[in-house]
PDB file of C-alpha atoms and ligand atoms in Angstrom:
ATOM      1  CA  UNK A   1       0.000   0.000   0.000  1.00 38.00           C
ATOM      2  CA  UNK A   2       1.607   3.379  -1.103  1.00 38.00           C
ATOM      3  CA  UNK A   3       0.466   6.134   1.728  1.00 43.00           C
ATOM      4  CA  UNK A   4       1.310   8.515   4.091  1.00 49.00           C
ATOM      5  CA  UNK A   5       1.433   6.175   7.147  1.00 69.00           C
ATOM      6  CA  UNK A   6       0.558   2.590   7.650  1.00 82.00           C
ATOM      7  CA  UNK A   7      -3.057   2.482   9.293  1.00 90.00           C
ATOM      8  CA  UNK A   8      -3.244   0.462  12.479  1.00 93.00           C
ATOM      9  CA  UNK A   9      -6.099  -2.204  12.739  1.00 96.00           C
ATOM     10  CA  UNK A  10      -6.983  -3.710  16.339  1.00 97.00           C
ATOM     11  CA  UNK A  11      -8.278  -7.231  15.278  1.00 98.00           C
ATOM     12  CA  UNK A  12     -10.315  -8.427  18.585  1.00 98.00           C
ATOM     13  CA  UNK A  13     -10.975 -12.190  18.055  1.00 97.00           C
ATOM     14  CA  UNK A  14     -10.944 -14.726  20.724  1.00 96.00           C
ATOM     15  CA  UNK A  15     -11.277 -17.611  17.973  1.00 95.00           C
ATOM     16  CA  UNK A  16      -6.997 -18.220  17.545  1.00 97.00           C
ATOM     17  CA  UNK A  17      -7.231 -19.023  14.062  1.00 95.00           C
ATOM     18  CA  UNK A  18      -9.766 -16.294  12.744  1.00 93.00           C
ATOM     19  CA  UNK A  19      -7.995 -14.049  14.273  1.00 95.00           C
ATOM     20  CA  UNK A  20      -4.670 -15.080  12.890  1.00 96.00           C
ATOM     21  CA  UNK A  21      -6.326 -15.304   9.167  1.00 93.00           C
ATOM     22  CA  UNK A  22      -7.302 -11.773  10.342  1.00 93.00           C
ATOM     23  CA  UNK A  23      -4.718 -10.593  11.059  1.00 96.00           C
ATOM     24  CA  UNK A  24      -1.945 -12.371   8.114  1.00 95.00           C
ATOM     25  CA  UNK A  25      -5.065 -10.645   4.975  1.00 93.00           C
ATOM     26  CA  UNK A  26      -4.626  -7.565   6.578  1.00 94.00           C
ATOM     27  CA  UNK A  27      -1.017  -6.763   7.349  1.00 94.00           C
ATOM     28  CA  UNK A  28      -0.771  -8.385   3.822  1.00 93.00           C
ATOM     29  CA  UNK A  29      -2.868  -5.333   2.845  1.00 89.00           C
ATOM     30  CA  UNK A  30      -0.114  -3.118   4.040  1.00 89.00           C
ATOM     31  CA  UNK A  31      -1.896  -2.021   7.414  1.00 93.00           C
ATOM     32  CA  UNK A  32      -0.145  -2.148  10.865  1.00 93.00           C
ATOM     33  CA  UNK A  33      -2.032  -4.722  13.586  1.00 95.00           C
ATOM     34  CA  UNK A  34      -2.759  -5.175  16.995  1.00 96.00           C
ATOM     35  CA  UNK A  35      -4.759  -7.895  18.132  1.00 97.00           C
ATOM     36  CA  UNK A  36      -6.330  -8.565  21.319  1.00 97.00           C
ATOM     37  CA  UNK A  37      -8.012 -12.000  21.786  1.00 97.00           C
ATOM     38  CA  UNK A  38     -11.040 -10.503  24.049  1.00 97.00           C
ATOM     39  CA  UNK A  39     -12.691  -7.541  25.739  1.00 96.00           C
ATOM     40  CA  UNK A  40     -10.461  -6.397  28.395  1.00 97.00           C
ATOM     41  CA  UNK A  41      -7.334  -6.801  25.958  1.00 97.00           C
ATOM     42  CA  UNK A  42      -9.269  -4.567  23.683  1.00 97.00           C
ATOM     43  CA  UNK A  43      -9.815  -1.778  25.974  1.00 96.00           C
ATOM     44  CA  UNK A  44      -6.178  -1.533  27.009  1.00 95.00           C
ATOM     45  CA  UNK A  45      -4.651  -1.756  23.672  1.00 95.00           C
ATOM     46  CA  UNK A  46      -7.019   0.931  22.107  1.00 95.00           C
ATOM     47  CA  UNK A  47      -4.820   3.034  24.361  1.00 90.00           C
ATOM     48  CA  UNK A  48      -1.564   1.658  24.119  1.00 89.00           C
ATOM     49  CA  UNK A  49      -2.199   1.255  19.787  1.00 88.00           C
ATOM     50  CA  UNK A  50      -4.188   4.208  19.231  1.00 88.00           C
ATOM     51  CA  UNK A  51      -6.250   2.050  16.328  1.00 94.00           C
ATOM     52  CA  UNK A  52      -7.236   3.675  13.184  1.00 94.00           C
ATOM     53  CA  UNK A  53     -10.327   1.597  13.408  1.00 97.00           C
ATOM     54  CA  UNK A  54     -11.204  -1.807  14.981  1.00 98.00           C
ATOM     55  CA  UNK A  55     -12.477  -5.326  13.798  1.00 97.00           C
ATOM     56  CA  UNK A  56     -14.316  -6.458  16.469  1.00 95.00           C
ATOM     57  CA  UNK A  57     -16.171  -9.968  17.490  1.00 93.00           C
ATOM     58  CA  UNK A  58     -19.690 -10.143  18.561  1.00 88.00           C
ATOM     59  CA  UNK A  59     -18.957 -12.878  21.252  1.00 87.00           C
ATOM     60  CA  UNK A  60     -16.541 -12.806  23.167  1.00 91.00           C
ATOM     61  CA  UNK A  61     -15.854 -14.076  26.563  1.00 92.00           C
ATOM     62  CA  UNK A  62     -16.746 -11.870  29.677  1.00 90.00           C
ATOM     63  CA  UNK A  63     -16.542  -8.223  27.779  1.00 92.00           C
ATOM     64  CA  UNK A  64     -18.629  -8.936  24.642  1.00 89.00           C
ATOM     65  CA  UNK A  65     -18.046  -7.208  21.459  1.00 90.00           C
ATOM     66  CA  UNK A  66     -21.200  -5.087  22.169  1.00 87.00           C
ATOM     67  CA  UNK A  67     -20.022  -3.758  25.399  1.00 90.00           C
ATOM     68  CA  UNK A  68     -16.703  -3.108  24.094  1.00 94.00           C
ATOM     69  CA  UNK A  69     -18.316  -1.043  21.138  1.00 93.00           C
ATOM     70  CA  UNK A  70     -20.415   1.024  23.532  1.00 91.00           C
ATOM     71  CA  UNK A  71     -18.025   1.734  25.891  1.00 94.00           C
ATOM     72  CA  UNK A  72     -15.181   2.797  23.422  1.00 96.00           C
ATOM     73  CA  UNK A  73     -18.144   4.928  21.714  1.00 94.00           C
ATOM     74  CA  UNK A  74     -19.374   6.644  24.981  1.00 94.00           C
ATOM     75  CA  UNK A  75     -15.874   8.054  25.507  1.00 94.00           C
ATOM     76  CA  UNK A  76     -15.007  11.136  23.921  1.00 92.00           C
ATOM     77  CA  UNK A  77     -11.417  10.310  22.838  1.00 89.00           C
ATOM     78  CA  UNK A  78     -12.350   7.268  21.299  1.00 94.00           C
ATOM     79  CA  UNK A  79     -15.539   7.236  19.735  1.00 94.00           C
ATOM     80  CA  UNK A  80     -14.339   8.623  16.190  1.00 93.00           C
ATOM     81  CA  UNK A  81     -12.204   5.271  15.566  1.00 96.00           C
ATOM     82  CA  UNK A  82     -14.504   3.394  13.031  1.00 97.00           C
ATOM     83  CA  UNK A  83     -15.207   0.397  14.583  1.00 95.00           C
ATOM     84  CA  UNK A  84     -16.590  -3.055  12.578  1.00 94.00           C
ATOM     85  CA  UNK A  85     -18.914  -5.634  14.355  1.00 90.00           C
ATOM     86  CA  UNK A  86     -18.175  -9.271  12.934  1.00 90.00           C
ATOM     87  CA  UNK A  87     -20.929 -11.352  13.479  1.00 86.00           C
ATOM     88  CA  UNK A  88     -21.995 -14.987  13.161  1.00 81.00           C
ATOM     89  CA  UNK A  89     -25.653 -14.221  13.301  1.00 73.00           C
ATOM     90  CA  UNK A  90     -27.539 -12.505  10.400  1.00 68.00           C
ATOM     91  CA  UNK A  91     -31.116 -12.289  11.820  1.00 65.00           C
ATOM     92  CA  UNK A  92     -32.138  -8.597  11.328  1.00 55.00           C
ATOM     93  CA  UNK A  93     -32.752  -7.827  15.341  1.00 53.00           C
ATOM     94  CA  UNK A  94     -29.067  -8.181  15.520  1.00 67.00           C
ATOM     95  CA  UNK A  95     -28.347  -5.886  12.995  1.00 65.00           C
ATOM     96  CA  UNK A  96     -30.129  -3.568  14.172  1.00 59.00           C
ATOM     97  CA  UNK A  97     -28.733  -3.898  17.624  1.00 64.00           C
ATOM     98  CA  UNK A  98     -25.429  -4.340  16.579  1.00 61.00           C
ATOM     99  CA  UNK A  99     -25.930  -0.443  14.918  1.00 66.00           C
ATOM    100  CA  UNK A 100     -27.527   1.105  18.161  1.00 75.00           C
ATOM    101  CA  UNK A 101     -24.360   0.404  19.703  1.00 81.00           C
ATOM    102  CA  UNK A 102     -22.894   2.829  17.618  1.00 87.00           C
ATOM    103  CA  UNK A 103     -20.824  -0.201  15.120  1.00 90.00           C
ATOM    104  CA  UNK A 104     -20.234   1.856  11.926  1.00 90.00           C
ATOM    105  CA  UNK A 105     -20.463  -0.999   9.900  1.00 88.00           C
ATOM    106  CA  UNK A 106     -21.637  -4.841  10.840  1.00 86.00           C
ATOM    107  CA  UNK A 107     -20.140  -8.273   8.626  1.00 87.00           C
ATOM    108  CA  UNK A 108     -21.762 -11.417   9.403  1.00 86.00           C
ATOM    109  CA  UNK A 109     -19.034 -14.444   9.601  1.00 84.00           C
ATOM    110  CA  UNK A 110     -18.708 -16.478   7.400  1.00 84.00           C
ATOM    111  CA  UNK A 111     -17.297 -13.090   5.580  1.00 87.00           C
ATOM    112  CA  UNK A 112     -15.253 -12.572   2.444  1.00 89.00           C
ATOM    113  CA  UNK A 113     -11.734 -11.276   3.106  1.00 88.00           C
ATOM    114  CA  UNK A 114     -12.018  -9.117   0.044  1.00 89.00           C
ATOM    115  CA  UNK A 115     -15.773  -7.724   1.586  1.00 91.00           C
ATOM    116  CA  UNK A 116     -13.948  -7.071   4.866  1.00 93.00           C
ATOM    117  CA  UNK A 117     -10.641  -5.479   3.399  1.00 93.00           C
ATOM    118  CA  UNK A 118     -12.929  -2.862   1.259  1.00 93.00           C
ATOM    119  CA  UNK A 119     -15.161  -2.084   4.064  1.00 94.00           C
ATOM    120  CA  UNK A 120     -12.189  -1.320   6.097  1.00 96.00           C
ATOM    121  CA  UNK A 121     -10.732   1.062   3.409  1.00 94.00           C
ATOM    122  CA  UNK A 122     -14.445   2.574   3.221  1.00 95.00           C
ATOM    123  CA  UNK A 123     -14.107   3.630   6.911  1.00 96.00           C
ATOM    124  CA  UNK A 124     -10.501   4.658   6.229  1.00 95.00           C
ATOM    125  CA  UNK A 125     -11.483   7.003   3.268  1.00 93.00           C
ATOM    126  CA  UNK A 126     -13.929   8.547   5.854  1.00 92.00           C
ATOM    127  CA  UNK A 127     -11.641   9.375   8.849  1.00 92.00           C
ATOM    128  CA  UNK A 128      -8.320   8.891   7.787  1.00 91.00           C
ATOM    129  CA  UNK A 129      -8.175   9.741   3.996  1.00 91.00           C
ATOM    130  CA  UNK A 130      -4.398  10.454   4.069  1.00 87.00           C
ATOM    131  CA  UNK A 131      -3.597   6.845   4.930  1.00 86.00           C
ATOM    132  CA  UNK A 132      -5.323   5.130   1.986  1.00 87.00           C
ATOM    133  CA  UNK A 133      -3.967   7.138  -0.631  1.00 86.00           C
ATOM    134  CA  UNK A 134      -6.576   9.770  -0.996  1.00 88.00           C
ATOM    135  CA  UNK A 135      -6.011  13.359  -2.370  1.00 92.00           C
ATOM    136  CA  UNK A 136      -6.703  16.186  -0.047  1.00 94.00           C
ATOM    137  CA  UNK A 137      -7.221  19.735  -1.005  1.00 95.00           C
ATOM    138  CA  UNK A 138      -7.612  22.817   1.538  1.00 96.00           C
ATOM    139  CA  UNK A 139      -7.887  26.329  -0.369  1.00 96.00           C
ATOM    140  CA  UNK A 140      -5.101  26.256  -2.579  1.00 96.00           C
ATOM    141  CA  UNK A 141      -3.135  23.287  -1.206  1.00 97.00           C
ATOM    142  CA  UNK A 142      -3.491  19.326  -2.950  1.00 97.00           C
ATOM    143  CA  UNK A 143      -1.621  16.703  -0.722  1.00 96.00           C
ATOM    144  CA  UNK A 144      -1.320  13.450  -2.857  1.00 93.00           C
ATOM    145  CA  UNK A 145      -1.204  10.634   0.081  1.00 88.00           C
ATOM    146  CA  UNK A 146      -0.582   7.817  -3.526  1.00 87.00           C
ATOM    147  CA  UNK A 147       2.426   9.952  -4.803  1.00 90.00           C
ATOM    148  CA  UNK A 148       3.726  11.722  -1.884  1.00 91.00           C
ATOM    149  CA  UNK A 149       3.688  15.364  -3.582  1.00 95.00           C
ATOM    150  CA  UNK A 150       2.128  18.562  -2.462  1.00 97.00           C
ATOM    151  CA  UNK A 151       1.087  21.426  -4.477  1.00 97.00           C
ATOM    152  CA  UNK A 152       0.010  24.985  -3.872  1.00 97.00           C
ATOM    153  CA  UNK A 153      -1.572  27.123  -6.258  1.00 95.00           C
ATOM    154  CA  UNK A 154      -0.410  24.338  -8.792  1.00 93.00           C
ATOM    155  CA  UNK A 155       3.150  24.494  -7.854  1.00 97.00           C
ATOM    156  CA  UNK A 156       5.282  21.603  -6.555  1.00 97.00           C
ATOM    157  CA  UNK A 157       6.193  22.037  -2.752  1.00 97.00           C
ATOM    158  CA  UNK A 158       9.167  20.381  -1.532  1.00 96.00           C
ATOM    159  CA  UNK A 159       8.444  19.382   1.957  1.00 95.00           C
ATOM    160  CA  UNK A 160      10.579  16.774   4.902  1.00 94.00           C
ATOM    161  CA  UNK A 161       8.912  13.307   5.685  1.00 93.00           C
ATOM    162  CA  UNK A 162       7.363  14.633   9.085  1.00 94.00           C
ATOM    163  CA  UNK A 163       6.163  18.276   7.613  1.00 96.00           C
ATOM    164  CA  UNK A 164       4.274  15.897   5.318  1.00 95.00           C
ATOM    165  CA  UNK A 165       3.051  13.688   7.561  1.00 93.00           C
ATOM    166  CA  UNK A 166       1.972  16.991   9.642  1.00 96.00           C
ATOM    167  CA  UNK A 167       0.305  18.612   6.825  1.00 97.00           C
ATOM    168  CA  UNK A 168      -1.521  15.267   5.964  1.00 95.00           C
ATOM    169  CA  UNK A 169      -2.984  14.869   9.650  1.00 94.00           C
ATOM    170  CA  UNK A 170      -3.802  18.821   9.417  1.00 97.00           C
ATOM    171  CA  UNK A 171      -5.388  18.330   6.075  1.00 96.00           C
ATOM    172  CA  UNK A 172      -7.406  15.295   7.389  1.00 92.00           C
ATOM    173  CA  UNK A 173      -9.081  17.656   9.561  1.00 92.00           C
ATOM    174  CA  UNK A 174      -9.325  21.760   8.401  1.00 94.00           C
ATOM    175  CA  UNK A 175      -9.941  23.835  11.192  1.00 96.00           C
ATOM    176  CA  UNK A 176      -9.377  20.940  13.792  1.00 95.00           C
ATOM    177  CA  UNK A 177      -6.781  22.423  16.573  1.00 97.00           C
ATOM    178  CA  UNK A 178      -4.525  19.719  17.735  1.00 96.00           C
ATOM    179  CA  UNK A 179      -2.627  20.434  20.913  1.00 96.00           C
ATOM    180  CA  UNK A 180       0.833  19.582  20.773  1.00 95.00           C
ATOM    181  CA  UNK A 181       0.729  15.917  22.602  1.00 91.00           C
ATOM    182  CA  UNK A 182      -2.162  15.211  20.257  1.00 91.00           C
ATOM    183  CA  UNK A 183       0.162  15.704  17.321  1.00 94.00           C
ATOM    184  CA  UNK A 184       2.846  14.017  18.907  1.00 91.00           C
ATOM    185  CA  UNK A 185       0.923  10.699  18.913  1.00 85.00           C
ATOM    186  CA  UNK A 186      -0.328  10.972  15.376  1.00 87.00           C
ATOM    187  CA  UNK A 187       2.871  12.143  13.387  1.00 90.00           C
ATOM    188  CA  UNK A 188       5.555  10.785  15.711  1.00 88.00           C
ATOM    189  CA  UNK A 189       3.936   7.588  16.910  1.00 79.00           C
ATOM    190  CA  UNK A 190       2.901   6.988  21.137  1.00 71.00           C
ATOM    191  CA  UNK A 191       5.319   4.558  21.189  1.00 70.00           C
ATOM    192  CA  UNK A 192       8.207   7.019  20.949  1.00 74.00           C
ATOM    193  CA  UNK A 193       9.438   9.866  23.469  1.00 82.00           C
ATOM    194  CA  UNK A 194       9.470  12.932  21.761  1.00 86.00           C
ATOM    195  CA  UNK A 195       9.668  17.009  23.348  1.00 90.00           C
ATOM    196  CA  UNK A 196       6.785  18.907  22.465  1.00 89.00           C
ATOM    197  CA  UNK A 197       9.041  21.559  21.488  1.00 93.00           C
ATOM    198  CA  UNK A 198      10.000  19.540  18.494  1.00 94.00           C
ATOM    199  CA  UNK A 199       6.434  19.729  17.129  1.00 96.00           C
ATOM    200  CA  UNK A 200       6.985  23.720  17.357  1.00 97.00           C
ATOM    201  CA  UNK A 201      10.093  23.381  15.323  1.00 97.00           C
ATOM    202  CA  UNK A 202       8.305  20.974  12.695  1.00 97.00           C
ATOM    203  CA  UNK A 203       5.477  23.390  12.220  1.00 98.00           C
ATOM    204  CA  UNK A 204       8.104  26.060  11.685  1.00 98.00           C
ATOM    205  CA  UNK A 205       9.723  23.906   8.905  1.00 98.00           C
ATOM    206  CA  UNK A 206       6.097  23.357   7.679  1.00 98.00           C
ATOM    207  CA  UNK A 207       5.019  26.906   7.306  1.00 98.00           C
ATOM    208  CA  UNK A 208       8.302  27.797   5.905  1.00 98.00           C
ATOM    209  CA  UNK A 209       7.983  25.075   3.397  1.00 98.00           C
ATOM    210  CA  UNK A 210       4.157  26.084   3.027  1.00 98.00           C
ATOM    211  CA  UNK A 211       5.307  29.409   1.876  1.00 97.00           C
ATOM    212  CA  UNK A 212       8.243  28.537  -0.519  1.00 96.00           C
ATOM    213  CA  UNK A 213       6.285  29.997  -3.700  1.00 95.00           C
ATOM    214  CA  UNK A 214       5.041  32.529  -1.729  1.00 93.00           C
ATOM    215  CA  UNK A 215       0.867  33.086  -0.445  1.00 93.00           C
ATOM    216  CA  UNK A 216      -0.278  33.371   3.559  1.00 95.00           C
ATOM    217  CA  UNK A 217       0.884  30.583   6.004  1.00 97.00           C
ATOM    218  CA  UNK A 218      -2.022  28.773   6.406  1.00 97.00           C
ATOM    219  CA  UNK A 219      -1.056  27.455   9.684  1.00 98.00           C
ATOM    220  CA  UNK A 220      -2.727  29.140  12.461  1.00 97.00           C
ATOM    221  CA  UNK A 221      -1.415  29.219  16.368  1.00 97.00           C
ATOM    222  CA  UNK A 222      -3.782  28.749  19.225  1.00 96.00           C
ATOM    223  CA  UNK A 223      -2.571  30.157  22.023  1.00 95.00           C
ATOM    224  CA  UNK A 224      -2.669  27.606  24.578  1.00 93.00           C
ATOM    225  CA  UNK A 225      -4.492  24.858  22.820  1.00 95.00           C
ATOM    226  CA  UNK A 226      -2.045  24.441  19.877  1.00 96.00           C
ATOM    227  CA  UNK A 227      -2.347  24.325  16.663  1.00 98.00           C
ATOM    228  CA  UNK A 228      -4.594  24.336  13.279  1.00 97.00           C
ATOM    229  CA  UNK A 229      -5.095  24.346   9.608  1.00 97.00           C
ATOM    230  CA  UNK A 230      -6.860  27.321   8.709  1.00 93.00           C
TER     231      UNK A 230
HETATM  232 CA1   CA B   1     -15.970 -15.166  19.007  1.00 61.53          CA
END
């Protein structure tokens, strides 16, 4: 997969081998997985892996999928990760239950790997556009997530590997401020310990970099909160 960053998947499966088969079609896809094998493990690693979205089991021992769902979409920081309800019952009661739980979408097992993948990119395309190749535009400015390359007003921008991945997580989200830890997480990973003054010297680069033909920086400071795009 050519893009910006490599999504992350949480695969929650207690079954060992659907999960693996899981797990092997999608890193094959190019994403980036964490797997838990039931409810509890799900609810720690959405905070530890900060998921792009989750595939998540209907049953499952002690903390079903449903609770899991509900819970993760009752809490403000985590109810925007697109979450998938996999399902070996079709009746329609389900389905509609499996929805008022706030699922954004609902496959009922036995799936196709190829239905799941797409539906996974669908949810991508919706909150994380930059990391399946989409082209985003903001007033002037096209970011190509496929081909890497940034334009304003038509002309070529030549920008580093994190002002890009900065601009693409602005871009994602126009007018979104994103406080400094926030941005920390998405450009430079949780996983690794990083000053928040670096993200100040980043956005410098950025702006700079924004600017390089010329126009407004479109990269405005909020005092105390951080930063935003426009
Ligand atoms: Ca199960």
């Amino acid at each position: 997969m050519s893009s910006v960053e490599q999504p992350t998947v949480l695969v929650v499966e207690d079954e060992p081998a659907q999960r693996e088969v899981l797990a092997y079609n999608l890193e094959a896809e190019g994403f980036a997985i964490a797997k838990a094998e039931n409810g509890e493990e799900a609810l720690v690693l959405v905070d530890e892996a900060a998921p792009d979205i989750i595939v998540l089991d209907w049953m499952l021992p002690n903390v079903s999928g449903i609770e899991v769902c509900r819970r993760l979409k009752s809490r403000a920081d985590t109810r925007n990760i697109p979450i998938i309800m996999l399902s070996a019952r079709a009746e329609e009661v389900d389905r509609v239950r499996g929805l008022e739980t706030g699922a954004d979408d609902y496959v009922v097992k036995p799936y196709s790997v190829v239905e799941l993948m797409a539906r996974v990119r669908t949810q991508l395309r919706r909150t994380r556009p930059a990391t399946v190749g989409e082209r985003l535009e903001f007033e002037d400015i096209v970011l190509d997530a496929e081909t890497h390359k940034v334009f304003r007003d038509t002309k070529s921008l030549k920008l580093g590997p994190t002002e890009f991945r900065l601009l693409s997580t602005f871009m994602e989200k126009p007018g979104r401020v994103w406080s400094r830890e926030q941005l920390l997480d998405r450009v430079w990973g949780r996983d690794i310990y990083v000053d928040t003054r670096t993200v100040d010297v980043h956005i410098g680069r950025l702006r700079k970099a924004l600017c390089q033909h010329g126009g407004e920086d479109p990269v405005r400071t909020v005092r105390g909160a951080g930063y935003a795009l426009g």
